[in-house]
mmCIF file of C-alpha atoms in Angstrom:
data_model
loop_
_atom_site.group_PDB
_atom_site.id
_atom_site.type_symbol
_atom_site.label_atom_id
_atom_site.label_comp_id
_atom_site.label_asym_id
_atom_site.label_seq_id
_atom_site.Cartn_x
_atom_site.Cartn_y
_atom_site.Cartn_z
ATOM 1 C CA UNK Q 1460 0.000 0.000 0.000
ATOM 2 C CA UNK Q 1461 1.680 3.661 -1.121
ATOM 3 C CA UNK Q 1462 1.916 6.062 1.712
ATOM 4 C CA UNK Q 1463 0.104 8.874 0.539
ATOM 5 C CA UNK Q 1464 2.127 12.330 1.788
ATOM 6 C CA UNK Q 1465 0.539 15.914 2.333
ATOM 7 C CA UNK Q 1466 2.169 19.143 2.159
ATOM 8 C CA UNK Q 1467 1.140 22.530 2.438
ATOM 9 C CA UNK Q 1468 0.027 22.696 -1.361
ATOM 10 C CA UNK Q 1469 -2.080 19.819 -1.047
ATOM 11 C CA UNK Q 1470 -3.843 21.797 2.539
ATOM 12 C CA UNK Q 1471 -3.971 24.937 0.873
ATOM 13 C CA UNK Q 1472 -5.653 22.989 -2.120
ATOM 14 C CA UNK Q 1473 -8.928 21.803 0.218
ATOM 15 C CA UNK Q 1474 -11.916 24.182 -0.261
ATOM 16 C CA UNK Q 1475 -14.666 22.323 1.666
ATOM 17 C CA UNK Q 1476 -15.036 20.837 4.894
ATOM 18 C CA UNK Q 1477 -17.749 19.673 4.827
ATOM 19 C CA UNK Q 1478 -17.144 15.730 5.589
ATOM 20 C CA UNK Q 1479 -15.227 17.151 9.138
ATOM 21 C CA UNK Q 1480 -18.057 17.002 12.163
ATOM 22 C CA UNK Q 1481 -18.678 20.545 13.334
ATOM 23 C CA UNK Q 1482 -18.669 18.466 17.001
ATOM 24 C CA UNK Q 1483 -21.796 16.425 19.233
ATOM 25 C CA UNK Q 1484 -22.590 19.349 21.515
ATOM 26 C CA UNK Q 1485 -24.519 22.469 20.772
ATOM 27 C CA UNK Q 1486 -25.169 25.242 22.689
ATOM 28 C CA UNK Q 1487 -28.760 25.776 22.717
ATOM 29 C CA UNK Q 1488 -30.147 28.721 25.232
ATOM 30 C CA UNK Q 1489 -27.593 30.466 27.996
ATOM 31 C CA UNK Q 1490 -29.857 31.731 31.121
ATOM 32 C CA UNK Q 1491 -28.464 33.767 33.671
ATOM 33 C CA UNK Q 1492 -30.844 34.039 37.050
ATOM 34 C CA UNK Q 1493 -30.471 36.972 39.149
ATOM 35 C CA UNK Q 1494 -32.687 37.185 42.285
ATOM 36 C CA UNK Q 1495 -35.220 34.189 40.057
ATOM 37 C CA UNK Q 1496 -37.672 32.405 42.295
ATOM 38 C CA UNK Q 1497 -37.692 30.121 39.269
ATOM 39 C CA UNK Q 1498 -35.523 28.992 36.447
ATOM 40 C CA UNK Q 1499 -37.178 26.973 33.335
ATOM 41 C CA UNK Q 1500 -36.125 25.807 29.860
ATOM 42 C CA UNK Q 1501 -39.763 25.209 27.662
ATOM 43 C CA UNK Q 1502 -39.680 23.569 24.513
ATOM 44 C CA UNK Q 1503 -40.486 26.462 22.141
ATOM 45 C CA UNK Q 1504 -39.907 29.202 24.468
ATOM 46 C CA UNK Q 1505 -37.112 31.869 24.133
ATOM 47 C CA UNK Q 1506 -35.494 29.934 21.540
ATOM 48 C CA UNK Q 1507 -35.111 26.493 23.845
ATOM 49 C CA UNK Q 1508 -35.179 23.149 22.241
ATOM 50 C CA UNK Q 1509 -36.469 20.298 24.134
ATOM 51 C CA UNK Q 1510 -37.632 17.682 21.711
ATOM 52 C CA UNK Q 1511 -36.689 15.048 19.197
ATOM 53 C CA UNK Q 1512 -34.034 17.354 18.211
ATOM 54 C CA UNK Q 1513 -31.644 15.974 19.843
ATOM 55 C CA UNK Q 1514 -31.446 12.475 21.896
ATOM 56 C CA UNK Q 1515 -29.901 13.641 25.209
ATOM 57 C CA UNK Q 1516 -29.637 17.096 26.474
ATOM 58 C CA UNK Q 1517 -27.117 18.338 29.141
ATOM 59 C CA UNK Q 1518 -27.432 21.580 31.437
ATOM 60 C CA UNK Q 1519 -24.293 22.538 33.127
ATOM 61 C CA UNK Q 1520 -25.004 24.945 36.690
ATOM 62 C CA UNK Q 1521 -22.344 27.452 37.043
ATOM 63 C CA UNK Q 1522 -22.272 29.096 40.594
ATOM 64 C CA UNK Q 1523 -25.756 28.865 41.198
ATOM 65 C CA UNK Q 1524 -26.030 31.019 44.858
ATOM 66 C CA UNK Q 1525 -28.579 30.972 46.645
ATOM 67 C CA UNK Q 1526 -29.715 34.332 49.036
ATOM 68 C CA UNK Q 1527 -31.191 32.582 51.453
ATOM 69 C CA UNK Q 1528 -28.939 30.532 53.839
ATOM 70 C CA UNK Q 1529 -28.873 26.879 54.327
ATOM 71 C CA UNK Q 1530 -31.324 26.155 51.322
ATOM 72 C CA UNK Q 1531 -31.077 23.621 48.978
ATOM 73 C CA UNK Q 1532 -31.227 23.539 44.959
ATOM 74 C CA UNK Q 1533 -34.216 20.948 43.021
ATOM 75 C CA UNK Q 1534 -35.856 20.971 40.243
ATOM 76 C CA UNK Q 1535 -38.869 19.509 38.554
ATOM 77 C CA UNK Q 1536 -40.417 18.349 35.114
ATOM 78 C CA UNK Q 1537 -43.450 19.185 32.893
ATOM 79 C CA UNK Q 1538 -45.278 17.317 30.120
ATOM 80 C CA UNK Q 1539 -47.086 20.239 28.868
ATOM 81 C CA UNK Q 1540 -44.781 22.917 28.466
ATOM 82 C CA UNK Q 1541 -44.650 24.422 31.947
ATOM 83 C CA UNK Q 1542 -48.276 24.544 32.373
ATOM 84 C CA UNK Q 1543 -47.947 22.237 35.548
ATOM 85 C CA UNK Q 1544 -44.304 20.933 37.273
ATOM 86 C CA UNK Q 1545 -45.730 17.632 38.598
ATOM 87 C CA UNK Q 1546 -44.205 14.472 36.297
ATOM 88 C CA UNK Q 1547 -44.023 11.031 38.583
ATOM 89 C CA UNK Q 1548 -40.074 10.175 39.506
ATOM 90 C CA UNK Q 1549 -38.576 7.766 40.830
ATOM 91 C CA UNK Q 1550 -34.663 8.310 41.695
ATOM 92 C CA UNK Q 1551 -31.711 7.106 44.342
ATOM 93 C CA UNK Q 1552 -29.368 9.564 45.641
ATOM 94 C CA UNK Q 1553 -26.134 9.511 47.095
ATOM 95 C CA UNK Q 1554 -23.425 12.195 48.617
ATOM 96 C CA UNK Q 1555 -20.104 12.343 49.929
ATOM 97 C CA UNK Q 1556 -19.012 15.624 52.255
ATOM 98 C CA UNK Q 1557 -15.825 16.174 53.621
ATOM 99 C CA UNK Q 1558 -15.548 19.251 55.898
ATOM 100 C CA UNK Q 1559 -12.459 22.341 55.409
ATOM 101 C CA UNK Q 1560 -11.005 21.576 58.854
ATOM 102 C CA UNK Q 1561 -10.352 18.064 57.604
ATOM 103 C CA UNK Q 1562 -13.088 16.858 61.450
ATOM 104 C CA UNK Q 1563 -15.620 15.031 59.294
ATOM 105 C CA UNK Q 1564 -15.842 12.868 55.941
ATOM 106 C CA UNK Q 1565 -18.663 10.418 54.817
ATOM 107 C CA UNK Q 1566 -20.026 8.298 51.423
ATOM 108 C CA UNK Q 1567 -23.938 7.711 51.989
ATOM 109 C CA UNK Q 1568 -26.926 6.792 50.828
ATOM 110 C CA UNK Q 1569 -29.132 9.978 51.320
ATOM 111 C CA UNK Q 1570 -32.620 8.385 52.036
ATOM 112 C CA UNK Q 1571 -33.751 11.965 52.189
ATOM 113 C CA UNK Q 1572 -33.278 12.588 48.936
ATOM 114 C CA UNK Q 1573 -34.982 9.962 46.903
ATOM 115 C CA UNK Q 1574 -38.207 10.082 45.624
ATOM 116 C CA UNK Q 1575 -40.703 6.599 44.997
ATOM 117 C CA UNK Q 1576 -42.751 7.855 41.877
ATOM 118 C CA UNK Q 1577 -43.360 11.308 43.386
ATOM 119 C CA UNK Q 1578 -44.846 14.087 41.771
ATOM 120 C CA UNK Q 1579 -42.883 17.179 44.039
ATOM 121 C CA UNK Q 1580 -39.451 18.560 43.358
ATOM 122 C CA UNK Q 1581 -36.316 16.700 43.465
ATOM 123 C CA UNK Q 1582 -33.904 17.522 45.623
ATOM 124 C CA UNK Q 1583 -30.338 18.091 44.384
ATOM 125 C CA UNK Q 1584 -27.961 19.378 46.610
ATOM 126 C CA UNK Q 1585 -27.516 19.729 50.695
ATOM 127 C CA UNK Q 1586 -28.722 22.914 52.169
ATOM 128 C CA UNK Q 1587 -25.831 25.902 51.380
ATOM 129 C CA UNK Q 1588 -24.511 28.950 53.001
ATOM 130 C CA UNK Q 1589 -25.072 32.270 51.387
ATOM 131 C CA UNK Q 1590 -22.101 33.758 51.917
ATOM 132 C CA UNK Q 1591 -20.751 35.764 48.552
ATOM 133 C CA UNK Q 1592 -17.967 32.853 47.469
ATOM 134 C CA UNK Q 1593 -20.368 30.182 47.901
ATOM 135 C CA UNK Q 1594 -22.416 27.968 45.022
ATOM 136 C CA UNK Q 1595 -23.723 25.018 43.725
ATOM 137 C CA UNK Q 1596 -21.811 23.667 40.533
ATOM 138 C CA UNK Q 1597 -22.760 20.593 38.315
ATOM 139 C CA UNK Q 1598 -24.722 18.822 35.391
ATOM 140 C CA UNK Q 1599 -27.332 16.867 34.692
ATOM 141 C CA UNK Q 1600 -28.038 14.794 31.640
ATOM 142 C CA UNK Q 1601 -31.150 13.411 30.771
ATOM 143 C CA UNK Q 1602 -31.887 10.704 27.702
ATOM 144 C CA UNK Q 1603 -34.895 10.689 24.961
ATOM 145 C CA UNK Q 1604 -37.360 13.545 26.505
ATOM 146 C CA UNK Q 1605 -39.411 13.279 23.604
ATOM 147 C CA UNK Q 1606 -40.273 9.363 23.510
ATOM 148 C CA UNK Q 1607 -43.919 8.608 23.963
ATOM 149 C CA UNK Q 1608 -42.691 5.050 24.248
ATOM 150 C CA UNK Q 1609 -40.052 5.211 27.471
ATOM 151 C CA UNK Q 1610 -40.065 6.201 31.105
ATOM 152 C CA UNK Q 1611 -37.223 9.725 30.635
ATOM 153 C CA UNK Q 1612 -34.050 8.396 32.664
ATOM 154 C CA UNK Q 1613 -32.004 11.422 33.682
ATOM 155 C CA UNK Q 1614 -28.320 11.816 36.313
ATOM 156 C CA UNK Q 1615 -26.793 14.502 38.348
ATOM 157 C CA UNK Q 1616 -23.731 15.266 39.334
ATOM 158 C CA UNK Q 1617 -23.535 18.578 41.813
ATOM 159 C CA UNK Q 1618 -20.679 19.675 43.913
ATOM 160 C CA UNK Q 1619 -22.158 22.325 46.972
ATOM 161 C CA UNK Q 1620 -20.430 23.669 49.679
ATOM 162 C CA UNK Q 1621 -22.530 22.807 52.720
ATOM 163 C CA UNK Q 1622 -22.482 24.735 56.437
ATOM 164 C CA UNK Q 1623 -22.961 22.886 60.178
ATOM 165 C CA UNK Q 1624 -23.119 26.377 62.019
ATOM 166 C CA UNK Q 1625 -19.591 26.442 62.596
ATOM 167 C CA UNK Q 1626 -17.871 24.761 59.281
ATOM 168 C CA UNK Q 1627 -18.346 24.780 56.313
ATOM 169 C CA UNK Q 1628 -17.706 21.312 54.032
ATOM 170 C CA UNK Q 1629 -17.854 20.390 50.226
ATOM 171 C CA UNK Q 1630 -21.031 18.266 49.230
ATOM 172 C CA UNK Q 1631 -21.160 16.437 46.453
ATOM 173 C CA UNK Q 1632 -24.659 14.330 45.177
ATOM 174 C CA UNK Q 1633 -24.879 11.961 42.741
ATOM 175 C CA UNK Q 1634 -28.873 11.340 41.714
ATOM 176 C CA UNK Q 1635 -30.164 8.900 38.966
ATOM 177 C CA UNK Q 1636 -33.779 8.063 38.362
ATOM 178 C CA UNK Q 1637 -36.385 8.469 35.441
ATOM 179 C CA UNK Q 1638 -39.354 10.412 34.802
ATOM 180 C CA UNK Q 1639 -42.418 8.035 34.955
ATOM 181 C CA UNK Q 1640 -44.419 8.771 32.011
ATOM 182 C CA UNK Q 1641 -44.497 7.739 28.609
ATOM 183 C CA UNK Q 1642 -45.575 11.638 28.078
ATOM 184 C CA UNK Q 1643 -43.115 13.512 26.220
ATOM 185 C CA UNK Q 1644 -40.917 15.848 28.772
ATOM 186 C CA UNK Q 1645 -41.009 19.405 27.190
ATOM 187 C CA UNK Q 1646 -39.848 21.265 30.395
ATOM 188 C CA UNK Q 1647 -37.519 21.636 33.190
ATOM 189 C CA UNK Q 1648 -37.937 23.916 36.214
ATOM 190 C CA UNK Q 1649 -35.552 25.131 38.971
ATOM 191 C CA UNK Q 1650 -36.024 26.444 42.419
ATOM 192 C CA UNK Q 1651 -34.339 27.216 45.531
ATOM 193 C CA UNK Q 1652 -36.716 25.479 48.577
ATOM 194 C CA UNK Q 1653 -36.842 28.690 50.282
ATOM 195 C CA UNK Q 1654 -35.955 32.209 48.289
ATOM 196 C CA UNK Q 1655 -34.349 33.177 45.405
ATOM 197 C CA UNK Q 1656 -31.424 32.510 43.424
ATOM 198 C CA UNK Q 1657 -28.836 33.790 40.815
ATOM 199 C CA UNK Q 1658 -26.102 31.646 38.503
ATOM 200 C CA UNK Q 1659 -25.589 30.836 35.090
ATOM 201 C CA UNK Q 1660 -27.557 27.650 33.758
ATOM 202 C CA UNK Q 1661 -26.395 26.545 30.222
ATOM 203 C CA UNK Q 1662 -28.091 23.768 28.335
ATOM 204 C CA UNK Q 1663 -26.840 21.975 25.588
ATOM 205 C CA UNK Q 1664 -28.077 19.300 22.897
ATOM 206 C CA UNK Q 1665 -25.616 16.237 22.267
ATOM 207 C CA UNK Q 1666 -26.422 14.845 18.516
ATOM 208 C CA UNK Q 1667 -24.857 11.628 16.892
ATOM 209 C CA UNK Q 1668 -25.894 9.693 20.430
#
């Protein structure tokens, strides 16, 4: 078999690039929350995408701060674009926390934190500190929204920095569960259980999955 060489006439030669993949994640809508009781992505609202579009969608949480102190972040689904936040989940949780003076560590299961085909929020994260350095940091994927055929099965990953009353310790939850309905998912909601919040939520479509 010839080795086939290239130089810089034969680069300076290519006019298309078509064939080369432009890459599997697009950045679909950018929301920044300042003082929000509420945060939502609705299929078809302020250019957001949440259907057949794409087969799993990401949303990355930068900094998200709560103002009130020792709250916690969660978030909810709709099947008909945000009219109601109250889709069926079922989900398992876990955390590990290590506190900043080095006194306390732990891996759990967080019993708390699961839900058995509930219809409320889901909690993500352990109740924070408002102090200005503080926030919750993550992502969460979740896997054919649009099927009218399959339960939704979504994960977390969320680093927090929790507070005792005298320390404060990094938190970080792993959830997994699925959305119970056969409904198409065509929203996402987030709150803060108690007050308001600000941070940058990003969310993304990965195609080619």
């Amino acid at each position: 078999m010839a080795l086939v060489k290239y130089n810089n006439n034969s680069i300076s030669a290519v006019t298309s690039a078509a064939s080369i993949p432009s890459g599997a994640m697009t950045l679909i809508k950018t929301v920044t929350a300042s003082n929000a009781s509420t945060t939502s992505f609705v299929d078809g609202s302020s250019s957001v995408v949440l259907d057949n579009t794409y087969p799993i969608y990401l949303i990355k949480l930068i900094n998200i701060h709560n103002d009130t102190s020792d709250k916690y972040l969660q978030f909810n689904f709709s099947a008909d674009t945000g009219s109601n936040y109250n889709v069926s989940k079922t989900t398992t949780a876990f955390n590990a926390a290590h506190k900043e003076d080095g006194s306390y560590s732990v891996l759990q299961y967080e019993a708390s934190m699961d839900l058995a085909n509930g219809t409320g929020v889901q909690r993500l994260t352990a109740g924070q500190h408002n102090t200005a350095d503080n926030g919750f940091s993550g992502e969460m994927w979740f896997f054919n929204l649009s099927s009218t055929t399959f339960v939704k099965h979504f994960m977390t990953t969320i680093s927090a920095i929790g507070y005792d009353g005298s320390n404060e310790y990094n938190y970080v939850t792993r959830i997994a569960g699925y959305a119970n309905t056969t409904s198409a998912v065509d929203a996402i909601q987030f709150s803060i259980n108690s007050g308001t919040h600000d941070g940058t939520f990003k969310l993304y479509g990965i195609k080619d999955s």
